[in-house]
Coordinates of C-alpha atoms in Angstrom, one line a residue:
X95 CA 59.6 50.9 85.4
X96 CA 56.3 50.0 86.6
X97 CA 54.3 52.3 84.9
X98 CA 56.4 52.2 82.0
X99 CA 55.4 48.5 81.9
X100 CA 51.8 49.4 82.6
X101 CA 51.2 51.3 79.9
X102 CA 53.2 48.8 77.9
X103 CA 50.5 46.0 78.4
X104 CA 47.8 48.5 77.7
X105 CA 49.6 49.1 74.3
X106 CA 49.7 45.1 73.8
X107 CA 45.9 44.9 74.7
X108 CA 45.0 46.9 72.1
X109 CA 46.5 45.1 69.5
X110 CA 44.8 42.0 68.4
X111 CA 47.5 39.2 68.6
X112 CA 46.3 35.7 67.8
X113 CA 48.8 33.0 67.6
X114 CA 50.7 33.2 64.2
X115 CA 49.1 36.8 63.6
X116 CA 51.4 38.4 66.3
X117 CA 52.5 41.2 63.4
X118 CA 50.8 44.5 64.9
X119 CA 52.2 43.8 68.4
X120 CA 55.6 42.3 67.5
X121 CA 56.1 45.8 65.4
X122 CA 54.8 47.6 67.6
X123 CA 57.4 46.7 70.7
X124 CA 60.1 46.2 68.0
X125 CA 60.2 49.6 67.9
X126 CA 59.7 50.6 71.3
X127 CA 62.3 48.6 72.2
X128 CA 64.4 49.7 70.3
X129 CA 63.6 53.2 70.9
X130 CA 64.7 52.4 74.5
X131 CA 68.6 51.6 73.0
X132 CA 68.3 47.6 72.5
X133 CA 69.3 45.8 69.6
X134 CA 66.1 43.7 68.3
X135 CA 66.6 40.6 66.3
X136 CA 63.6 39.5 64.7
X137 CA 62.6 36.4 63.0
X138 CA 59.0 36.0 62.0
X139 CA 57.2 37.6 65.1
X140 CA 59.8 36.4 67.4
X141 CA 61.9 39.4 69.0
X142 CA 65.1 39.2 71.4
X143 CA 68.2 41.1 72.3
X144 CA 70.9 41.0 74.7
X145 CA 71.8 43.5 77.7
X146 CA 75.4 45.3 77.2
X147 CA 77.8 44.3 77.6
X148 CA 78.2 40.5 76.3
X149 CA 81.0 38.9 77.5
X150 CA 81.5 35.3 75.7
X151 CA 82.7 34.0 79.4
X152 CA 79.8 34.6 80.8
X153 CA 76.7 32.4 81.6
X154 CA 73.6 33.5 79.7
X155 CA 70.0 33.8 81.2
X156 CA 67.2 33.9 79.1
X157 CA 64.2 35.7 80.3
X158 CA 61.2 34.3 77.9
X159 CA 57.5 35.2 77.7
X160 CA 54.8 35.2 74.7
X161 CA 53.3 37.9 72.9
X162 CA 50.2 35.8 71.5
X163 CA 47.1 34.8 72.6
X164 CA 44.5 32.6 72.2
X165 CA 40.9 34.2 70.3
X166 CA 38.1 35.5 73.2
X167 CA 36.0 33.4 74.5
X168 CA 31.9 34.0 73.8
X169 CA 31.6 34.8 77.5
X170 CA 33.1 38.2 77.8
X171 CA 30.9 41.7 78.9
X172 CA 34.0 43.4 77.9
X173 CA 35.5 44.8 75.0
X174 CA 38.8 42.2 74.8
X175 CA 40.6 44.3 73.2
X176 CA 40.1 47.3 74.8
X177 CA 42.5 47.9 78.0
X178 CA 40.2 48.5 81.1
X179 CA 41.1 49.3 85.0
X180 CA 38.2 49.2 87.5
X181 CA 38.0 50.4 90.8
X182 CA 40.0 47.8 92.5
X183 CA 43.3 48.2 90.4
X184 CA 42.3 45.4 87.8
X185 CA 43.3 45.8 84.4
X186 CA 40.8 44.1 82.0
X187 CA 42.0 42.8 78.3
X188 CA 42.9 40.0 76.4
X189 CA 46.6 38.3 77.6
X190 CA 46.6 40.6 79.9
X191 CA 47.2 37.9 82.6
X192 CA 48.1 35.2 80.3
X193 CA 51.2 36.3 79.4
X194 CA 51.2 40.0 78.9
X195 CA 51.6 40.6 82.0
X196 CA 55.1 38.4 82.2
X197 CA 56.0 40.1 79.4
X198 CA 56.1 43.9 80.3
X199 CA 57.0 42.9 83.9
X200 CA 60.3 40.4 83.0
X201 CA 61.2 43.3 80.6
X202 CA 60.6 45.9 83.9
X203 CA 63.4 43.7 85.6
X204 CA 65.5 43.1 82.8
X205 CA 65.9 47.2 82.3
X206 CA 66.9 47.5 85.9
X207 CA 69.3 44.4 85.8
X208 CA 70.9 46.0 82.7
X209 CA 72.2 49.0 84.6
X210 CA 74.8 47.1 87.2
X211 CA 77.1 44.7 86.2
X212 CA 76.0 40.9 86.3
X213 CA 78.0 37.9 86.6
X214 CA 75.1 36.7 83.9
X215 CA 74.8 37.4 79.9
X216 CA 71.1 38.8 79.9
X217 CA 68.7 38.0 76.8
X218 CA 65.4 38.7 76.9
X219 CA 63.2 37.0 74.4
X220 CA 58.9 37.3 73.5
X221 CA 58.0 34.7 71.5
X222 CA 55.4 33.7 69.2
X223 CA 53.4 30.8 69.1
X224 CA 53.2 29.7 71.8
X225 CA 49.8 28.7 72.8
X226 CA 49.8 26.4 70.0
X227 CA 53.1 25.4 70.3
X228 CA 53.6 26.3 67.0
X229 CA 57.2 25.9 64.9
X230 CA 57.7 29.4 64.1
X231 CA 57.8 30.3 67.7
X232 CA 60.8 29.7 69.8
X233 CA 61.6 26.3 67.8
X234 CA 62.2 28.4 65.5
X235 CA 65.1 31.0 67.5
X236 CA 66.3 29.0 69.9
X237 CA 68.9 27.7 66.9
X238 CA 70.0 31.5 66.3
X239 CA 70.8 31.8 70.1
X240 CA 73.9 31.3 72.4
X241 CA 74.4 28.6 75.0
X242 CA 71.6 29.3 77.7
X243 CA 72.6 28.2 81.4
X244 CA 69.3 28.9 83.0
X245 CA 65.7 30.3 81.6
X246 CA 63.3 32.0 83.2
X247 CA 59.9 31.1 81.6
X248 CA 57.2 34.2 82.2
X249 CA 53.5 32.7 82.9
X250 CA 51.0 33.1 85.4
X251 CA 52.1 31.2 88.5
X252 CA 51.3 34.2 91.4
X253 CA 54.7 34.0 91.4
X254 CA 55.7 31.0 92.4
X255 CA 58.3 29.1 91.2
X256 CA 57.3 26.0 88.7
X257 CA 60.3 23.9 89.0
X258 CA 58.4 20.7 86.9
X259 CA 56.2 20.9 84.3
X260 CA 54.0 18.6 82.6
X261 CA 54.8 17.2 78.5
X262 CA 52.3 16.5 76.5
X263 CA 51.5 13.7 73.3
X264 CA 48.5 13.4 71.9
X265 CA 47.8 9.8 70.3
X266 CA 45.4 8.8 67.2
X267 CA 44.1 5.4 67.7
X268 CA 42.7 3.0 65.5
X269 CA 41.0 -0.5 65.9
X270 CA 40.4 -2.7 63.0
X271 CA 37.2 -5.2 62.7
X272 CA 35.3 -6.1 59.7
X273 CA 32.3 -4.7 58.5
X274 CA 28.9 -6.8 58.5
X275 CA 25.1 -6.6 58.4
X276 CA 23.9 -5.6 61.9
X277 CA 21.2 -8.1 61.9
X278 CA 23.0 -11.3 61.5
X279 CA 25.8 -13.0 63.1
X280 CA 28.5 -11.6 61.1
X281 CA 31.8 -9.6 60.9
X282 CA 34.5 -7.7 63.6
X283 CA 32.7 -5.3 65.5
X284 CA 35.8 -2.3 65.7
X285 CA 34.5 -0.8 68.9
X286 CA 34.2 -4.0 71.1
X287 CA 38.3 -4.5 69.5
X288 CA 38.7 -1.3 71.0
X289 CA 37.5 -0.9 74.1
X290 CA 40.2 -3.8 76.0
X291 CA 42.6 -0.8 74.5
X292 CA 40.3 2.1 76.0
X293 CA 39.7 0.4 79.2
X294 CA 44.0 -0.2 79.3
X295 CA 44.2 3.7 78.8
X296 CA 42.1 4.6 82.1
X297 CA 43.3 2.5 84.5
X298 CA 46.7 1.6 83.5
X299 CA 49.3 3.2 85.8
X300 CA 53.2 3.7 84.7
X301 CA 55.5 3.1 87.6
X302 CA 57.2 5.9 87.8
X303 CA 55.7 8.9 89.8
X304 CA 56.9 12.2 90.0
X305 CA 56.8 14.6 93.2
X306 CA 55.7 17.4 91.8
X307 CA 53.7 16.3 89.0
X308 CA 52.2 13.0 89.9
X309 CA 51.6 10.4 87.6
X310 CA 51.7 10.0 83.8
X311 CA 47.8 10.8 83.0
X312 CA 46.5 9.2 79.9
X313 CA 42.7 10.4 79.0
X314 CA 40.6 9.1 76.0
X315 CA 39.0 12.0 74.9
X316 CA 37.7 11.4 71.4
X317 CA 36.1 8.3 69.8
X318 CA 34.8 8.0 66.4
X319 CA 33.0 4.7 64.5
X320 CA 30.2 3.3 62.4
X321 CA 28.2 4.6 59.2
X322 CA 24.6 3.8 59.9
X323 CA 23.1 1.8 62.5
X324 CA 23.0 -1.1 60.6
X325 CA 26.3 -1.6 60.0
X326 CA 29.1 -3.7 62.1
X327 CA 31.9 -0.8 62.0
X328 CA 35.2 -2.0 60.6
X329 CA 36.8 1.0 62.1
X330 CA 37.4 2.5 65.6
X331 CA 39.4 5.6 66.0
X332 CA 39.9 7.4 69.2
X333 CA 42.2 10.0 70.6
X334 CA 44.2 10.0 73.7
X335 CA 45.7 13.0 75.4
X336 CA 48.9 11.8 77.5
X337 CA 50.3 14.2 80.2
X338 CA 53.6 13.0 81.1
X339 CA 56.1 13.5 83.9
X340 CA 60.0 13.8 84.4
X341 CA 60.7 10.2 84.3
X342 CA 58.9 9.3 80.8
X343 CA 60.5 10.8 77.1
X344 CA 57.3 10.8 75.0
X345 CA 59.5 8.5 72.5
X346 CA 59.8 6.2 75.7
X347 CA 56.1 6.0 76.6
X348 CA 54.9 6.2 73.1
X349 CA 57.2 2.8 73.0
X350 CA 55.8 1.1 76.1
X351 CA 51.9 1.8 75.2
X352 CA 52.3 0.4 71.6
X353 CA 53.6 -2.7 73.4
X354 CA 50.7 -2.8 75.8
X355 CA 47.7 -2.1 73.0
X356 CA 46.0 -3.8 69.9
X357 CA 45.6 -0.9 68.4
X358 CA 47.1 1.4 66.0
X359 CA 48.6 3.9 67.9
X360 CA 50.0 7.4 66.0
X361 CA 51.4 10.3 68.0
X362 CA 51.0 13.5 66.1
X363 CA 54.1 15.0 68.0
X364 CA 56.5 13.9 70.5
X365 CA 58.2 17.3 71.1
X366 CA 56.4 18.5 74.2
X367 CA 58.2 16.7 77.0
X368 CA 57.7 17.7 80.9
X369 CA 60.7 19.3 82.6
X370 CA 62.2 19.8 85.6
X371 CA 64.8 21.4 87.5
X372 CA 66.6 20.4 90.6
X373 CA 65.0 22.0 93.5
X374 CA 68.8 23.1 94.5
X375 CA 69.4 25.2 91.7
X376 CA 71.2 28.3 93.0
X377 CA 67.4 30.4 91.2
X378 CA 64.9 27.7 93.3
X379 CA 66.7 28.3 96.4
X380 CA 66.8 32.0 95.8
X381 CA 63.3 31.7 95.7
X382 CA 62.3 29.9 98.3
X383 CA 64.3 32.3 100.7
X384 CA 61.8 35.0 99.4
X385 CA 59.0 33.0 100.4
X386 CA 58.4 31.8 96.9
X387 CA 56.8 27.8 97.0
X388 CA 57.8 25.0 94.6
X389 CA 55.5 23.4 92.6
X390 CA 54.5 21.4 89.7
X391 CA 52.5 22.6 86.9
X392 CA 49.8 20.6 84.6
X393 CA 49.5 22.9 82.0
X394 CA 52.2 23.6 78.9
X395 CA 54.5 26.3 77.7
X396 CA 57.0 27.0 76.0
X397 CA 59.5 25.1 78.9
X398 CA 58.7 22.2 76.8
X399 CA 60.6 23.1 74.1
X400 CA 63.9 24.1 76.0
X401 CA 67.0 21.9 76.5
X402 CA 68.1 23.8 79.0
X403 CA 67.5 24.1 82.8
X404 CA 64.0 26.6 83.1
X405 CA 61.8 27.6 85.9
X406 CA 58.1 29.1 84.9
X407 CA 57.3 32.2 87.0
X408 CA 55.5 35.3 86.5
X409 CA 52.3 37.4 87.9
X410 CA 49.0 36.4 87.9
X411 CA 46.5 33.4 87.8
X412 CA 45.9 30.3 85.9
X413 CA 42.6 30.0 86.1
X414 CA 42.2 33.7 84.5
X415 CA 44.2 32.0 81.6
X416 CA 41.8 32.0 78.8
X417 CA 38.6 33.1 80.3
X418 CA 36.0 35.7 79.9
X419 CA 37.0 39.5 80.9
X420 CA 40.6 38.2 81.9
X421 CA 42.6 40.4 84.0
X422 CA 45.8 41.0 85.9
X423 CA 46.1 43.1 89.0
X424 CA 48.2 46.2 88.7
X425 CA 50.0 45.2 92.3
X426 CA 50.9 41.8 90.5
X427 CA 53.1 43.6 88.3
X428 CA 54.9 46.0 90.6
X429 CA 55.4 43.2 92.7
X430 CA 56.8 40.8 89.6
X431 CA 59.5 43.6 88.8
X432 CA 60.8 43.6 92.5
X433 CA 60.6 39.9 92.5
X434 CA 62.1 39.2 89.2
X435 CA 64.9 41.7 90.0
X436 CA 65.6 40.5 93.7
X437 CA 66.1 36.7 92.8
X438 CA 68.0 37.5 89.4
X439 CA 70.4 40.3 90.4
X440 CA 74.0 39.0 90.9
X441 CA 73.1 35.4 90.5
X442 CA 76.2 33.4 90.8
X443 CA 76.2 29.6 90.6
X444 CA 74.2 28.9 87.5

């Protein structure tokens, strides 16, 4: 399987796959996969199937990774798009690490899982969207499927077991004033009404910390006033990026920061909550017997959209996530198909 999944991500490389313009890849391993006997359902550029038999008594594991990526970055001496090995087994290309690599190596495991019986319902699912969390990528399927029991999210982790993960809100803030000439005593300056609310957003702390993730972060990232120089601004808007933890619902903390603020306060989504599984979980201590280390991730995926108990796992770095001349190690995928297979294989206890 491991040079079957290989050449698989080399395939994937080629083929430019932007989120929401995952087309070329998504039909290109539609049909491989089903050349290799599975049944693909598809929905927009979503694809999933189940391994046979399915038994309706049965617990169902989802093993999920994406298919798109984000557009290369200016820095690259590469071709992105063109799948390159060098000298020390590196294999150069656009979402090759972030997640191609999950993908071909989840669906390496899943193939060997599907030829002994399991006391687990396997689906495998590569979504779309998911670097911009978009709605027509597994929002979108996760309607269409069966009960899940347990997920197993593909991203780059070295593969190590992300048992919490971040949520995410992003807030649009506006401070009224009223507008005046600059050179007299006269009208609401809008950023001085704003800045009690900007200085409450960096050092306010929420109570509530988490183990693995920390605190809820809040960072003002954006702020936006005033016409000409002349003017007294009437309007302040600024833009706050929230990372949450387990203990806060974005409804909930979305609720406790309009109580503390002046301001207007908009989220453009609540829908990206953090996660987190119990580090008991039958998978988690499977994984730590294989030397595998807990942790808690900052960054999003498609975890935040499951309401279901998930772990994020797969080969490679972060920090090659979205950089110039990205690339996975070839050893990083043969040893993601023994890992995947080793913790998943007659899992009971889910």
């Amino acid at each position: 399987m491991y040079y079957k999944a290989v050449d698989l991500l080399k395939e994937m490389i080629s083929r430019p796959s932007f989120s929401r313009e995952e087309a070329d890849v998504a039909d290109y391993l539609e049909g491989v996969w089903r050349e290799d006997g599975f049944d693909v359902h598809r929905k927009g550029n979503n694809l999933w199937f189940f391994a046979q038999p399915y038994d309706l008594a049965k617990p169902t594991i989802l093993l999920n990774s994406h298919i798109d990526t984000v557009k290369p970055v200016s820095g690259w001496q590469r071709n992105p798009f063109v799948p390159e090995e060098d000298d020390d087994e590196r294999l150069f290309g656009l979402g090759s690490n972030d997640a191609g690599a999950s993908v071909v190596s989840l669906y390496g495991a899943f193939c060997r899982l599907s030829q002994v019986e399991q006391p687990n319902n396997l689906l495998f699912l590569a979504s779309a969207e998911e670097e911009v969390s978009g709605k027509n990528g597994i929002a979108s399927v996760l309607p269409e499927l069966p009960p899940i029991a347990f997920a197993l999210v593909g991203e780059p982790t070295g593969m190590n077991p992300a048992v919490a993960e971040k949520g995410l809100m992003v807030l649009d803030c506006t401070a009224k004033g009223r507008a005046g000439h600059a050179a007299r005593n006269e009208g609401v300056n809008a950023i001085y009404q704003a800045l009690p609310d900007i200085e409450w957003f960096r050092s306010y702390a929420f109570p509530e910390q988490s183990a693995f993730l920390g605190p809820v972060k809040m960072s003002v990232t954006m702020i936006t006033a005033g016409t000409q120089h002349n003017v007294v601004p009437d309007e302040c808007r600024f833009v706050v990026d929230v990372r949450s933890n387990e203990f806060y619902s974005n409804d909930r903390l979305l609720a406790l920061i309009r109580e503390q603020v002046s301001c207007d306060v908009v989220a453009r989504s609540t829908r990206l909550n953090s996660s987190r599984i119990d580090v008991e979980h039958p998978f988690v201590q499977r994984a730590m017997m294989l030397g595998r280390e807990p942790f808690g991730s900052p960054t999003l995926s498609d975890q935040a959209l499951m309401p279901f108990p998930s772990v994020k796992m797969g080969p490679g770095d972060s920090s090659r996530s979205h950089s110039a001349d990205e690339y996975i190690r070839l050893m990083e995928i043969r040893e993601a198909i023994d890992i995947y297979y080793n913790l998943l294989n007659d899992l009971k206890g889910i």
